């Protein structure tokens, strides 16, 4: 679950704020499916109280903001990731040594030390 982007706020995000600089407009709409680098996730309180600089317009979604519920697709993706991580052929790879995935992987598989 994503949290509000406002500093110090720990409430769940229900809306996404995006700026249209060319139009001097701040757009507050329902929570985007994915977090985008140039948008901000907001809780309901911050989404409703948002103000824009002088000369800017705020376009706000008129419907009710609601906390998104996990979908079957989310749960299926999580189950597939866990299943992939636990595959028997991956256990053999771990015996060979440390496995690093991706250019800056921060998780590593460390082989289990042999029992004496």
N, CA, C and O atoms as a GROMACS GRO file, in nm:
protein
  464
    1UNK      N    1   0.084  -0.117   0.000
    1UNK     CA    2   0.000   0.000   0.000
    1UNK      C    3   0.090   0.124   0.000
    1UNK      O    4   0.184   0.134   0.079
    2UNK      N    5   0.060   0.218  -0.089
    2UNK     CA    6   0.139   0.340  -0.097
    2UNK      C    7   0.091   0.440   0.008
    2UNK      O    8  -0.026   0.442   0.045
    3UNK      N    9   0.183   0.520   0.056
    3UNK     CA   10   0.154   0.622   0.158
    3UNK      C   11   0.152   0.760   0.094
    3UNK      O   12   0.203   0.780  -0.016
    4UNK      N   13   0.094   0.854   0.165
    4UNK     CA   14   0.089   0.994   0.123
    4UNK      C   15   0.231   1.047   0.109
    4UNK      O   16   0.318   1.017   0.191
    5UNK      N   17   0.255   1.126   0.004
    5UNK     CA   18   0.388   1.182  -0.022
    5UNK      C   19   0.423   1.301   0.067
    5UNK      O   20   0.539   1.340   0.073
    6UNK      N   21   0.325   1.358   0.135
    6UNK     CA   22   0.351   1.474   0.219
    6UNK      C   23   0.440   1.434   0.338
    6UNK      O   24   0.418   1.330   0.400
    7UNK      N   25   0.537   1.515   0.368
    7UNK     CA   26   0.630   1.488   0.476
    7UNK      C   27   0.558   1.472   0.608
    7UNK      O   28   0.476   1.556   0.646
    8UNK      N   29   0.588   1.363   0.678
    8UNK     CA   30   0.530   1.338   0.809
    8UNK      C   31   0.393   1.273   0.807
    8UNK      O   32   0.341   1.236   0.912
    9UNK      N   33   0.334   1.257   0.691
    9UNK     CA   34   0.201   1.195   0.682
    9UNK      C   35   0.217   1.046   0.657
    9UNK      O   36   0.289   1.004   0.566
   10UNK      N   37   0.150   0.966   0.738
   10UNK     CA   38   0.159   0.821   0.724
   10UNK      C   39   0.027   0.760   0.676
   10UNK      O   40   0.012   0.638   0.678
   11UNK      N   41  -0.067   0.843   0.635
   11UNK     CA   42  -0.196   0.793   0.588
   11UNK      C   43  -0.182   0.727   0.451
   11UNK      O   44  -0.091   0.760   0.376
   12UNK      N   45  -0.271   0.633   0.420
   12UNK     CA   46  -0.264   0.568   0.288
   12UNK      C   47  -0.302   0.665   0.177
   12UNK      O   48  -0.390   0.750   0.194
   13UNK      N   49  -0.236   0.650   0.064
   13UNK     CA   50  -0.263   0.736  -0.051
   13UNK      C   51  -0.392   0.692  -0.119
   13UNK      O   52  -0.418   0.573  -0.136
   14UNK      N   53  -0.474   0.790  -0.159
   14UNK     CA   54  -0.599   0.763  -0.230
   14UNK      C   55  -0.610   0.847  -0.357
   14UNK      O   56  -0.703   0.828  -0.435
   15UNK      N   57  -0.517   0.939  -0.377
   15UNK     CA   58  -0.524   1.029  -0.493
   15UNK      C   59  -0.382   1.053  -0.546
   15UNK      O   60  -0.283   1.034  -0.476
   16UNK      N   61  -0.376   1.097  -0.672
   16UNK     CA   62  -0.248   1.130  -0.734
   16UNK      C   63  -0.252   1.275  -0.781
   16UNK      O   64  -0.347   1.318  -0.846
   17UNK      N   65  -0.148   1.348  -0.747
   17UNK     CA   66  -0.134   1.488  -0.787
   17UNK      C   67  -0.032   1.496  -0.900
   17UNK      O   68   0.079   1.443  -0.890
   18UNK      N   69  -0.071   1.562  -1.009
   18UNK     CA   70   0.018   1.582  -1.123
   18UNK      C   71   0.012   1.729  -1.162
   18UNK      O   72  -0.096   1.788  -1.163
   19UNK      N   73   0.126   1.786  -1.193
   19UNK     CA   74   0.130   1.926  -1.236
   19UNK      C   75   0.140   1.933  -1.388
   19UNK      O   76   0.219   1.862  -1.449
   20UNK      N   77   0.058   2.019  -1.449
   20UNK     CA   78   0.068   2.050  -1.592
   20UNK      C   79   0.126   2.190  -1.599
   20UNK      O   80   0.054   2.289  -1.600
   21UNK      N   81   0.257   2.197  -1.603
   21UNK     CA   82   0.327   2.326  -1.595
   21UNK      C   83   0.291   2.419  -1.710
   21UNK      O   84   0.276   2.539  -1.688
   22UNK      N   85   0.276   2.366  -1.830
   22UNK     CA   86   0.244   2.450  -1.946
   22UNK      C   87   0.109   2.519  -1.930
   22UNK      O   88   0.088   2.628  -1.983
   23UNK      N   89   0.017   2.455  -1.858
   23UNK     CA   90  -0.116   2.512  -1.839
   23UNK      C   91  -0.134   2.574  -1.702
   23UNK      O   92  -0.243   2.622  -1.670
   24UNK      N   93  -0.029   2.577  -1.620
   24UNK     CA   94  -0.036   2.628  -1.482
   24UNK      C   95  -0.152   2.563  -1.408
   24UNK      O   96  -0.236   2.632  -1.348
   25UNK      N   97  -0.156   2.430  -1.412
   25UNK     CA   98  -0.266   2.355  -1.353
   25UNK      C   99  -0.214   2.241  -1.268
   25UNK      O  100  -0.119   2.172  -1.305
   26UNK      N  101  -0.277   2.223  -1.152
   26UNK     CA  102  -0.250   2.108  -1.066
   26UNK      C  103  -0.372   2.016  -1.078
   26UNK      O  104  -0.485   2.060  -1.057
   27UNK      N  105  -0.349   1.890  -1.111
   27UNK     CA  106  -0.458   1.794  -1.132
   27UNK      C  107  -0.453   1.691  -1.020
   27UNK      O  108  -0.352   1.623  -1.001
   28UNK      N  109  -0.565   1.678  -0.946
   28UNK     CA  110  -0.578   1.579  -0.839
   28UNK      C  111  -0.685   1.480  -0.882
   28UNK      O  112  -0.802   1.515  -0.896
   29UNK      N  113  -0.642   1.355  -0.903
   29UNK     CA  114  -0.736   1.253  -0.948
   29UNK      C  115  -0.723   1.127  -0.866
   29UNK      O  116  -0.648   1.123  -0.769
   30UNK      N  117  -0.795   1.022  -0.904
   30UNK     CA  118  -0.786   0.894  -0.833
   30UNK      C  119  -0.642   0.842  -0.834
   30UNK      O  120  -0.563   0.879  -0.922
   31UNK      N  121  -0.609   0.759  -0.739
   31UNK     CA  122  -0.475   0.704  -0.727
   31UNK      C  123  -0.435   0.632  -0.854
   31UNK      O  124  -0.507   0.544  -0.902
   32UNK      N  125  -0.320   0.668  -0.909
   32UNK     CA  126  -0.268   0.604  -1.030
   32UNK      C  127  -0.232   0.459  -1.000
   32UNK      O  128  -0.197   0.425  -0.887
   33UNK      N  129  -0.239   0.376  -1.100
   33UNK     CA  130  -0.208   0.234  -1.085
   33UNK      C  131  -0.064   0.214  -1.038
   33UNK      O  132  -0.038   0.130  -0.953
   34UNK      N  133   0.028   0.292  -1.094
   34UNK     CA  134   0.168   0.282  -1.058
   34UNK      C  135   0.220   0.418  -1.014
   34UNK      O  136   0.174   0.521  -1.064
   35UNK      N  137   0.315   0.420  -0.922
   35UNK     CA  138   0.377   0.545  -0.879
   35UNK      C  139   0.462   0.599  -0.994
   35UNK      O  140   0.543   0.525  -1.050
   36UNK      N  141   0.444   0.723  -1.028
   36UNK     CA  142   0.519   0.787  -1.136
   36UNK      C  143   0.620   0.884  -1.075
   36UNK      O  144   0.592   0.944  -0.970
   37UNK      N  145   0.735   0.902  -1.138
   37UNK     CA  146   0.837   0.988  -1.080
   37UNK      C  147   0.798   1.136  -1.071
   37UNK      O  148   0.850   1.208  -0.986
   38UNK      N  149   0.708   1.184  -1.157
   38UNK     CA  150   0.673   1.326  -1.157
   38UNK      C  151   0.532   1.351  -1.106
   38UNK      O  152   0.468   1.449  -1.143
   39UNK      N  153   0.484   1.262  -1.022
   39UNK     CA  154   0.353   1.281  -0.960
   39UNK      C  155   0.365   1.248  -0.812
   39UNK      O  156   0.465   1.191  -0.768
   40UNK      N  157   0.263   1.285  -0.737
   40UNK     CA  158   0.267   1.269  -0.592
   40UNK      C  159   0.142   1.197  -0.545
   40UNK      O  160   0.031   1.229  -0.589
   41UNK      N  161   0.158   1.102  -0.457
   41UNK     CA  162   0.045   1.031  -0.398
   41UNK      C  163   0.000   1.109  -0.275
   41UNK      O  164   0.082   1.151  -0.194
   42UNK      N  165  -0.131   1.127  -0.261
   42UNK     CA  166  -0.185   1.204  -0.149
   42UNK      C  167  -0.294   1.126  -0.076
   42UNK      O  168  -0.368   1.049  -0.136
   43UNK      N  169  -0.303   1.147   0.055
   43UNK     CA  170  -0.413   1.092   0.133
   43UNK      C  171  -0.537   1.178   0.105
   43UNK      O  172  -0.527   1.282   0.039
   44UNK      N  173  -0.652   1.136   0.154
   44UNK     CA  174  -0.774   1.209   0.127
   44UNK      C  175  -0.770   1.351   0.182
   44UNK      O  176  -0.814   1.445   0.115
   45UNK      N  177  -0.719   1.368   0.303
   45UNK     CA  178  -0.715   1.502   0.364
   45UNK      C  179  -0.629   1.597   0.282
   45UNK      O  180  -0.670   1.711   0.256
   46UNK      N  181  -0.512   1.553   0.240
   46UNK     CA  182  -0.424   1.640   0.162
   46UNK      C  183  -0.478   1.662   0.020
   46UNK      O  184  -0.458   1.769  -0.037
   47UNK      N  185  -0.544   1.563  -0.037
   47UNK     CA  186  -0.602   1.578  -0.170
   47UNK      C  187  -0.714   1.682  -0.170
   47UNK      O  188  -0.730   1.758  -0.265
   48UNK      N  189  -0.792   1.685  -0.062
   48UNK     CA  190  -0.904   1.779  -0.055
   48UNK      C  191  -0.860   1.920  -0.020
   48UNK      O  192  -0.925   2.017  -0.060
   49UNK      N  193  -0.750   1.934   0.055
   49UNK     CA  194  -0.705   2.067   0.100
   49UNK      C  195  -0.600   2.130   0.010
   49UNK      O  196  -0.557   2.243   0.035
   50UNK      N  197  -0.559   2.060  -0.094
   50UNK     CA  198  -0.450   2.111  -0.180
   50UNK      C  199  -0.486   2.247  -0.239
   50UNK      O  200  -0.595   2.266  -0.291
   51UNK      N  201  -0.393   2.339  -0.230
   51UNK     CA  202  -0.407   2.468  -0.297
   51UNK      C  203  -0.289   2.484  -0.393
   51UNK      O  204  -0.185   2.421  -0.376
   52UNK      N  205  -0.307   2.569  -0.491
   52UNK     CA  206  -0.202   2.592  -0.591
   52UNK      C  207  -0.152   2.735  -0.579
   52UNK      O  208  -0.219   2.820  -0.520
   53UNK      N  209  -0.035   2.762  -0.635
   53UNK     CA  210   0.018   2.899  -0.631
   53UNK      C  211  -0.076   2.998  -0.702
   53UNK      O  212  -0.158   2.959  -0.786
   54UNK      N  213  -0.063   3.124  -0.668
   54UNK     CA  214  -0.145   3.228  -0.730
   54UNK      C  215  -0.129   3.222  -0.882
   54UNK      O  216  -0.018   3.214  -0.934
   55UNK      N  217  -0.242   3.227  -0.951
   55UNK     CA  218  -0.240   3.221  -1.097
   55UNK      C  219  -0.256   3.079  -1.152
   55UNK      O  220  -0.274   3.060  -1.272
   56UNK      N  221  -0.248   2.980  -1.064
   56UNK     CA  222  -0.264   2.841  -1.106
   56UNK      C  223  -0.407   2.796  -1.080
   56UNK      O  224  -0.476   2.852  -0.996
   57UNK      N  225  -0.449   2.695  -1.154
   57UNK     CA  226  -0.582   2.637  -1.136
   57UNK      C  227  -0.567   2.496  -1.080
   57UNK      O  228  -0.474   2.424  -1.116
   58UNK      N  229  -0.659   2.457  -0.993
   58UNK     CA  230  -0.661   2.320  -0.941
   58UNK      C  231  -0.780   2.249  -1.002
   58UNK      O  232  -0.894   2.295  -0.989
   59UNK      N  233  -0.755   2.138  -1.068
   59UNK     CA  234  -0.861   2.053  -1.123
   59UNK      C  235  -0.865   1.931  -1.032
   59UNK      O  236  -0.768   1.855  -1.022
   60UNK      N  237  -0.980   1.913  -0.966
   60UNK     CA  238  -0.992   1.807  -0.866
   60UNK      C  239  -1.102   1.709  -0.908
   60UNK      O  240  -1.209   1.749  -0.953
   61UNK      N  241  -1.074   1.581  -0.891
   61UNK     CA  242  -1.172   1.475  -0.916
   61UNK      C  243  -1.293   1.498  -0.826
   61UNK      O  244  -1.277   1.522  -0.706
   62UNK      N  245  -1.413   1.490  -0.882
   62UNK     CA  246  -1.535   1.518  -0.807
   62UNK      C  247  -1.589   1.397  -0.731
   62UNK      O  248  -1.673   1.412  -0.642
   63UNK      N  249  -1.543   1.278  -0.766
   63UNK     CA  250  -1.594   1.158  -0.700
   63UNK      C  251  -1.532   1.139  -0.562
   63UNK      O  252  -1.459   1.225  -0.512
   64UNK      N  253  -1.563   1.026  -0.502
   64UNK     CA  254  -1.512   0.994  -0.370
   64UNK      C  255  -1.378   0.921  -0.383
   64UNK      O  256  -1.364   0.829  -0.463
   65UNK      N  257  -1.281   0.963  -0.305
   65UNK     CA  258  -1.152   0.895  -0.304
   65UNK      C  259  -1.162   0.774  -0.211
   65UNK      O  260  -1.215   0.785  -0.101
   66UNK      N  261  -1.114   0.661  -0.255
   66UNK     CA  262  -1.121   0.540  -0.174
   66UNK      C  263  -0.986   0.468  -0.178
   66UNK      O  264  -0.915   0.474  -0.278
   67UNK      N  265  -0.954   0.401  -0.070
   67UNK     CA  266  -0.830   0.322  -0.064
   67UNK      C  267  -0.846   0.204  -0.158
   67UNK      O  268  -0.940   0.126  -0.144
   68UNK      N  269  -0.753   0.188  -0.254
   68UNK     CA  270  -0.766   0.076  -0.348
   68UNK      C  271  -0.745  -0.057  -0.277
   68UNK      O  272  -0.658  -0.071  -0.191
   69UNK      N  273  -0.825  -0.155  -0.315
   69UNK     CA  274  -0.814  -0.289  -0.259
   69UNK      C  275  -0.726  -0.374  -0.350
   69UNK      O  276  -0.725  -0.354  -0.472
   70UNK      N  277  -0.653  -0.470  -0.292
   70UNK     CA  278  -0.572  -0.558  -0.377
   70UNK      C  279  -0.662  -0.635  -0.473
   70UNK      O  280  -0.772  -0.677  -0.437
   71UNK      N  281  -0.614  -0.653  -0.594
   71UNK     CA  282  -0.690  -0.727  -0.693
   71UNK      C  283  -0.637  -0.870  -0.702
   71UNK      O  284  -0.531  -0.902  -0.648
   72UNK      N  285  -0.710  -0.952  -0.772
   72UNK     CA  286  -0.666  -1.090  -0.794
   72UNK      C  287  -0.533  -1.089  -0.869
   72UNK      O  288  -0.447  -1.174  -0.844
   73UNK      N  289  -0.515  -0.994  -0.961
   73UNK     CA  290  -0.389  -0.985  -1.036
   73UNK      C  291  -0.272  -0.958  -0.943
   73UNK      O  292  -0.165  -1.016  -0.960
   74UNK      N  293  -0.290  -0.870  -0.843
   74UNK     CA  294  -0.184  -0.841  -0.748
   74UNK      C  295  -0.146  -0.966  -0.669
   74UNK      O  296  -0.028  -0.996  -0.652
   75UNK      N  297  -0.247  -1.038  -0.622
   75UNK     CA  298  -0.221  -1.158  -0.543
   75UNK      C  299  -0.158  -1.267  -0.628
   75UNK      O  300  -0.072  -1.340  -0.580
   76UNK      N  301  -0.200  -1.279  -0.752
   76UNK     CA  302  -0.142  -1.379  -0.842
   76UNK      C  303   0.004  -1.346  -0.870
   76UNK      O  304   0.088  -1.436  -0.869
   77UNK      N  305   0.036  -1.220  -0.893
   77UNK     CA  306   0.174  -1.180  -0.919
   77UNK      C  307   0.262  -1.209  -0.798
   77UNK      O  308   0.375  -1.255  -0.813
   78UNK      N  309   0.211  -1.184  -0.679
   78UNK     CA  310   0.287  -1.211  -0.558
   78UNK      C  311   0.311  -1.362  -0.543
   78UNK      O  312   0.422  -1.404  -0.511
   79UNK      N  313   0.208  -1.441  -0.566
   79UNK     CA  314   0.223  -1.587  -0.556
   79UNK      C  315   0.323  -1.640  -0.657
   79UNK      O  316   0.402  -1.728  -0.625
   80UNK      N  317   0.320  -1.587  -0.779
   80UNK     CA  318   0.415  -1.630  -0.882
   80UNK      C  319   0.558  -1.594  -0.843
   80UNK      O  320   0.650  -1.673  -0.867
   81UNK      N  321   0.579  -1.476  -0.784
   81UNK     CA  322   0.713  -1.434  -0.743
   81UNK      C  323   0.767  -1.525  -0.634
   81UNK      O  324   0.884  -1.562  -0.636
   82UNK      N  325   0.681  -1.561  -0.538
   82UNK     CA  326   0.723  -1.650  -0.430
   82UNK      C  327   0.753  -1.789  -0.486
   82UNK      O  328   0.852  -1.852  -0.448
   83UNK      N  329   0.667  -1.837  -0.575
   83UNK     CA  330   0.687  -1.968  -0.636
   83UNK      C  331   0.820  -1.971  -0.714
   83UNK      O  332   0.894  -2.069  -0.705
   84UNK      N  333   0.848  -1.865  -0.788
   84UNK     CA  334   0.973  -1.857  -0.866
   84UNK      C  335   1.095  -1.858  -0.776
   84UNK      O  336   1.195  -1.924  -0.806
   85UNK      N  337   1.087  -1.786  -0.666
   85UNK     CA  338   1.200  -1.779  -0.573
   85UNK      C  339   1.227  -1.913  -0.506
   85UNK      O  340   1.340  -1.940  -0.466
   86UNK      N  341   1.124  -1.997  -0.492
   86UNK     CA  342   1.141  -2.123  -0.423
   86UNK      C  343   1.162  -2.243  -0.514
   86UNK      O  344   1.161  -2.357  -0.467
   87UNK      N  345   1.180  -2.220  -0.643
   87UNK     CA  346   1.199  -2.333  -0.736
   87UNK      C  347   1.320  -2.417  -0.697
   87UNK      O  348   1.421  -2.363  -0.651
   88UNK      N  349   1.309  -2.549  -0.715
   88UNK     CA  350   1.416  -2.643  -0.679
   88UNK      C  351   1.543  -2.619  -0.761
   88UNK      O  352   1.653  -2.632  -0.707
   89UNK      N  353   1.531  -2.585  -0.889
   89UNK     CA  354   1.651  -2.563  -0.970
   89UNK      C  355   1.727  -2.437  -0.930
   89UNK      O  356   1.846  -2.425  -0.959
   90UNK      N  357   1.661  -2.344  -0.863
   90UNK     CA  358   1.730  -2.225  -0.811
   90UNK      C  359   1.814  -2.260  -0.689
   90UNK      O  360   1.916  -2.196  -0.664
   91UNK      N  361   1.772  -2.360  -0.612
   91UNK     CA  362   1.849  -2.403  -0.495
   91UNK      C  363   1.985  -2.454  -0.538
   91UNK      O  364   2.084  -2.432  -0.468
   92UNK      N  365   1.992  -2.522  -0.654
   92UNK     CA  366   2.120  -2.571  -0.706
   92UNK      C  367   2.212  -2.455  -0.740
   92UNK      O  368   2.333  -2.462  -0.716
   93UNK      N  369   2.156  -2.346  -0.796
   93UNK     CA  370   2.236  -2.228  -0.830
   93UNK      C  371   2.301  -2.169  -0.705
   93UNK      O  372   2.414  -2.121  -0.712
   94UNK      N  373   2.233  -2.171  -0.592
   94UNK     CA  374   2.285  -2.112  -0.470
   94UNK      C  375   2.409  -2.185  -0.420
   94UNK      O  376   2.496  -2.124  -0.358
   95UNK      N  377   2.418  -2.315  -0.447
   95UNK     CA  378   2.534  -2.392  -0.403
   95UNK      C  379   2.659  -2.346  -0.476
   95UNK      O  380   2.769  -2.351  -0.422
   96UNK      N  381   2.641  -2.300  -0.600
   96UNK     CA  382   2.754  -2.257  -0.681
   96UNK      C  383   2.820  -2.131  -0.624
   96UNK      O  384   2.940  -2.111  -0.645
   97UNK      N  385   2.746  -2.047  -0.555
   97UNK     CA  386   2.801  -1.923  -0.501
   97UNK      C  387   2.694  -1.816  -0.493
   97UNK      O  388   2.575  -1.844  -0.505
   98UNK      N  389   2.738  -1.695  -0.473
   98UNK     CA  390   2.645  -1.584  -0.458
   98UNK      C  391   2.585  -1.548  -0.593
   98UNK      O  392   2.656  -1.539  -0.693
   99UNK      N  393   2.453  -1.527  -0.595
   99UNK     CA  394   2.382  -1.489  -0.717
   99UNK      C  395   2.338  -1.344  -0.703
   99UNK      O  396   2.278  -1.307  -0.602
  100UNK      N  397   2.368  -1.264  -0.802
  100UNK     CA  398   2.325  -1.125  -0.802
  100UNK      C  399   2.241  -1.103  -0.926
  100UNK      O  400   2.282  -1.141  -1.035
  101UNK      N  401   2.125  -1.043  -0.912
  101UNK     CA  402   2.035  -1.015  -1.024
  101UNK      C  403   2.032  -0.865  -1.049
  101UNK      O  404   2.024  -0.787  -0.954
  102UNK      N  405   2.038  -0.825  -1.174
  102UNK     CA  406   2.024  -0.685  -1.211
  102UNK      C  407   2.152  -0.606  -1.190
  102UNK      O  408   2.246  -0.654  -1.128
  103UNK      N  409   2.155  -0.483  -1.244
  103UNK     CA  410   2.276  -0.402  -1.239
  103UNK      C  411   2.315  -0.357  -1.098
  103UNK      O  412   2.434  -0.344  -1.069
  104UNK      N  413   2.216  -0.333  -1.012
  104UNK     CA  414   2.246  -0.287  -0.876
  104UNK      C  415   2.172  -0.372  -0.774
  104UNK      O  416   2.111  -0.319  -0.680
  105UNK      N  417   2.176  -0.499  -0.792
  105UNK     CA  418   2.100  -0.585  -0.703
  105UNK      C  419   2.148  -0.569  -0.559
  105UNK      O  420   2.268  -0.568  -0.534
  106UNK      N  421   2.055  -0.556  -0.467
  106UNK     CA  422   2.091  -0.542  -0.327
  106UNK      C  423   2.056  -0.666  -0.247
  106UNK      O  424   2.083  -0.672  -0.127
  107UNK      N  425   1.996  -0.764  -0.312
  107UNK     CA  426   1.965  -0.890  -0.246
  107UNK      C  427   2.054  -0.998  -0.307
  107UNK      O  428   2.072  -1.004  -0.428
  108UNK      N  429   2.107  -1.082  -0.223
  108UNK     CA  430   2.194  -1.189  -0.271
  108UNK      C  431   2.154  -1.320  -0.207
  108UNK      O  432   2.103  -1.323  -0.095
  109UNK      N  433   2.176  -1.429  -0.279
  109UNK     CA  434   2.152  -1.562  -0.226
  109UNK      C  435   2.286  -1.614  -0.177
  109UNK      O  436   2.382  -1.622  -0.254
  110UNK      N  437   2.292  -1.648  -0.051
  110UNK     CA  438   2.416  -1.698   0.011
  110UNK      C  439   2.398  -1.848   0.032
  110UNK      O  440   2.297  -1.890   0.088
  111UNK      N  441   2.495  -1.930  -0.010
  111UNK     CA  442   2.480  -2.073   0.008
  111UNK      C  443   2.481  -2.111   0.157
  111UNK      O  444   2.547  -2.048   0.239
  112UNK      N  445   2.407  -2.216   0.188
  112UNK     CA  446   2.403  -2.267   0.324
  112UNK      C  447   2.536  -2.337   0.354
  112UNK      O  448   2.582  -2.418   0.273
  113UNK      N  449   2.598  -2.309   0.469
  113UNK     CA  450   2.726  -2.375   0.499
  113UNK      C  451   2.704  -2.525   0.518
  113UNK      O  452   2.602  -2.566   0.572
  114UNK      N  453   2.800  -2.607   0.474
  114UNK     CA  454   2.785  -2.752   0.489
  114UNK      C  455   2.784  -2.791   0.636
  114UNK      O  456   2.854  -2.733   0.718
  115UNK      N  457   2.703  -2.892   0.666
  115UNK     CA  458   2.695  -2.941   0.804
  115UNK      C  459   2.815  -3.032   0.830
  115UNK      O  460   2.857  -3.106   0.742
  116UNK      N  461   2.868  -3.026   0.951
  116UNK     CA  462   2.984  -3.111   0.986
  116UNK      C  463   2.941  -3.240   1.046
  116UNK      O  464   3.025  -3.323   1.082
   0.00000   0.00000   0.00000
